[in-house]
CSV table of C-alpha atoms in Angstrom, one decimal:
chain,number,residue,atom,x,y,z
A,1,TYR,CA,86.2,149.4,46.7
A,2,LEU,CA,86.3,145.7,45.7
A,3,VAL,CA,86.4,145.1,42.0
A,4,ALA,CA,83.2,143.4,40.9
A,5,GLN,CA,82.7,141.2,37.8
A,6,LEU,CA,79.5,140.9,35.9
A,7,VAL,CA,78.6,137.4,34.7
A,8,MET,CA,75.7,136.2,32.6
A,9,LEU,CA,74.2,132.9,33.7
A,10,LYS,CA,72.6,131.1,30.8
A,11,LYS,CA,69.8,128.6,31.3
A,12,ASN,CA,67.6,126.5,29.1
A,13,GLN,CA,65.4,128.1,26.4
A,14,GLY,CA,67.4,131.3,26.1
A,15,PHE,CA,66.6,132.5,29.6
A,16,HIS,CA,69.5,134.2,31.3
A,17,MET,CA,70.2,136.1,34.5
A,18,ASN,CA,73.0,138.6,35.3
A,19,ALA,CA,74.9,138.6,38.5
A,20,SER,CA,77.8,140.5,40.0
A,21,ILE,CA,80.5,138.7,41.9
A,22,GLU,CA,83.3,140.0,44.1
A,23,LYS,CA,86.3,138.4,45.8
A,24,TYR,CA,85.4,136.6,49.0
A,25,ILE,CA,86.7,138.4,52.1
A,26,LYS,CA,87.2,136.1,55.1
A,27,ASP,CA,89.0,138.4,57.4
A,28,GLY,CA,87.8,141.4,59.4
A,29,LYS,CA,84.4,142.5,60.5
A,30,TYR,CA,81.6,143.5,58.0
A,31,GLN,CA,80.1,146.9,58.9
A,32,LYS,CA,77.5,149.2,57.4
A,33,PHE,CA,78.3,152.9,57.8
A,34,ASN,CA,75.4,154.5,56.1
A,35,ASN,CA,72.5,153.4,53.8
A,36,ASN,CA,70.7,154.8,50.8
A,37,SER,CA,67.7,156.2,52.8
A,38,GLY,CA,69.6,158.4,55.3
A,39,GLY,CA,70.6,155.8,57.9
A,40,VAL,CA,73.9,156.6,59.6
A,41,TRP,CA,75.9,154.6,62.1
A,42,LEU,CA,78.3,157.0,63.7
A,43,ASP,CA,79.3,154.8,66.7
A,44,LEU,CA,81.5,152.6,64.4
A,45,PRO,CA,85.2,153.1,63.9
A,46,TYR,CA,86.0,155.2,60.8
A,47,SER,CA,82.3,156.1,60.4
A,48,GLU,CA,82.9,159.9,60.6
A,49,ILE,CA,85.5,159.6,57.8
A,50,LEU,CA,83.2,157.6,55.6
A,51,GLN,CA,80.3,160.0,56.1
A,52,ALA,CA,82.7,162.7,54.9
A,53,PHE,CA,83.5,160.5,51.9
A,54,SER,CA,79.8,160.5,51.0
A,55,HIS,CA,79.6,164.3,51.4
A,56,PHE,CA,82.8,164.7,49.4
A,57,SER,CA,81.4,162.6,46.5
A,58,TRP,CA,78.5,165.1,46.2
A,59,VAL,CA,80.8,168.1,46.1
A,60,TYR,CA,83.5,166.5,43.9
A,61,SER,CA,81.0,165.4,41.3
A,62,ASN,CA,79.8,169.0,41.0
A,63,TYR,CA,76.6,168.1,42.8
A,64,ARG,CA,75.5,165.4,40.5
A,65,HIS,CA,76.3,162.1,42.3
A,66,LEU,CA,76.2,161.1,46.0
A,67,VAL,CA,77.9,157.8,47.0
A,68,VAL,CA,76.0,156.2,49.9
A,69,ASP,CA,75.3,152.7,51.3
A,70,VAL,CA,78.9,152.7,52.4
A,71,GLN,CA,79.7,149.3,53.8
A,72,GLY,CA,82.4,146.7,53.9
A,73,TRP,CA,85.1,145.0,55.9
A,74,VAL,CA,87.3,146.6,58.6
A,75,ILE,CA,90.5,144.7,58.8
A,76,GLY,CA,92.8,146.4,61.4
A,77,LYS,CA,93.3,149.9,60.0
A,78,LYS,CA,92.2,148.9,56.5
A,79,ILE,CA,88.7,149.2,55.1
A,80,ILE,CA,87.5,147.3,52.1
A,81,LEU,CA,84.3,148.8,50.8
A,82,THR,CA,81.7,147.0,48.6
A,83,ASP,CA,78.4,147.4,46.9
A,84,PRO,CA,77.9,151.2,46.9
A,85,VAL,CA,74.8,153.1,45.9
A,86,VAL,CA,75.0,156.2,43.8
A,87,HIS,CA,72.1,158.7,43.9
A,88,ALA,CA,72.2,160.7,40.7
A,89,ARG,CA,70.4,164.0,40.1
A,90,LYS,CA,69.6,163.4,36.4
A,91,ASN,CA,70.3,159.8,35.3
A,92,LEU,CA,67.6,157.9,37.3
A,93,LEU,CA,68.3,154.5,35.7
A,94,GLY,CA,72.1,154.8,35.2
A,95,PHE,CA,73.1,153.5,38.6
A,96,GLY,CA,70.5,150.8,39.1
A,97,ARG,CA,67.3,150.4,41.1
A,98,THR,CA,68.8,151.6,44.4
A,99,ASN,CA,69.4,155.1,42.9
A,100,MET,CA,66.8,157.2,44.6
A,101,GLY,CA,68.0,160.4,42.8
A,102,GLU,CA,67.3,163.7,44.6
A,103,LYS,CA,65.0,162.1,47.1
A,104,GLY,CA,67.9,159.8,48.3
A,105,THR,CA,70.2,162.8,48.3
A,106,LYS,CA,67.8,164.7,50.5
A,107,PHE,CA,67.7,161.7,52.9
A,108,PHE,CA,71.5,162.0,53.3
A,109,ILE,CA,71.4,165.7,53.6
A,110,ASP,CA,68.8,165.5,56.4
A,111,SER,CA,70.8,163.0,58.4
A,112,HIS,CA,74.4,164.3,57.8
A,113,GLU,CA,76.2,166.4,60.3
A,114,CYS,CA,79.6,167.6,59.2
A,115,GLY,CA,82.4,166.3,61.5
A,116,GLU,CA,86.1,167.0,61.8
A,117,THR,CA,86.9,165.3,58.4
A,118,CYS,CA,84.3,167.4,56.5
A,119,LYS,CA,85.8,170.6,58.1
A,120,LYS,CA,89.4,169.5,57.1
A,121,LEU,CA,88.2,169.0,53.6
A,122,GLY,CA,86.5,172.4,53.5
A,123,LEU,CA,83.0,170.8,53.3
A,124,ASP,CA,80.0,172.1,55.2
A,125,ASN,CA,76.3,171.5,55.3
A,126,ASP,CA,75.8,174.7,53.2
A,127,SER,CA,77.5,173.0,50.3
A,128,PHE,CA,74.5,170.7,50.0
A,129,PHE,CA,71.9,173.4,49.7
A,130,ASP,CA,73.9,175.9,47.6
A,131,LYS,CA,73.6,173.5,44.6
A,132,PHE,CA,70.1,172.2,45.2
A,133,PRO,CA,68.0,175.0,43.8
A,134,SER,CA,64.2,174.6,44.2
A,135,VAL,CA,64.6,170.8,43.6
A,136,PHE,CA,62.4,169.9,46.5
A,137,ARG,CA,59.5,172.2,45.4
A,138,PHE,CA,59.3,170.9,41.8
A,139,GLU,CA,61.3,167.9,40.8
A,140,LEU,CA,61.0,165.6,43.8
A,141,ALA,CA,57.2,165.5,43.5
A,142,ASN,CA,57.5,164.0,40.0
A,143,GLN,CA,60.7,162.0,40.3
A,144,GLU,CA,59.2,158.7,41.3
A,145,LYS,CA,56.6,159.0,38.5
A,146,ASP,CA,59.4,159.7,36.0
A,147,ARG,CA,61.4,156.8,37.3
A,148,GLN,CA,58.5,154.4,36.9
A,149,GLU,CA,57.9,155.6,33.4
A,150,LEU,CA,61.5,155.1,32.5
A,151,LEU,CA,61.5,151.5,33.9
A,152,LYS,CA,58.3,150.8,32.0
A,153,ALA,CA,59.8,152.0,28.8
A,154,LYS,CA,62.9,150.0,29.4
A,155,ASN,CA,60.9,146.8,30.1
A,156,ASN,CA,58.8,147.4,26.9
A,157,ASN,CA,62.0,147.7,24.9
A,158,LYS,CA,63.3,144.4,26.4
A,159,ASN,CA,60.1,142.6,25.5
A,160,LYS,CA,60.3,143.8,21.9
A,161,ASN,CA,63.7,142.2,21.5
């Protein structure tokens, strides 16, 4: 992944805005391999490997984080990835607004089919469901409500400062 820098842009009267910046890539072809709501582009070179990367992130993180929205530049046999999304089971605000938590994870699970790379890594579709106990019955129904409450509390704290 490209290394991103966080910069604070200051304006008049104390207003500021945060932005992230990355190195400009002028070579190669920009491609999106999957997104944060279950979209998958399997017809692209290297896509099957990058879908396995998303699956691997879920298993390797002990079923807590799923890296999706895999996109970047393909330059020959090299891939430079940028701007990932992490769906986290517990920390709804820790990875930004695009973190859809368990709902986003379910989107990926529903669209993912293990390929050759998953099999070589010892991953299979059962590894998703083994560590997802009753989530969809109880937690998913309340997750968006909890997320909105957390955002509201965070905004209230900002306004107090």
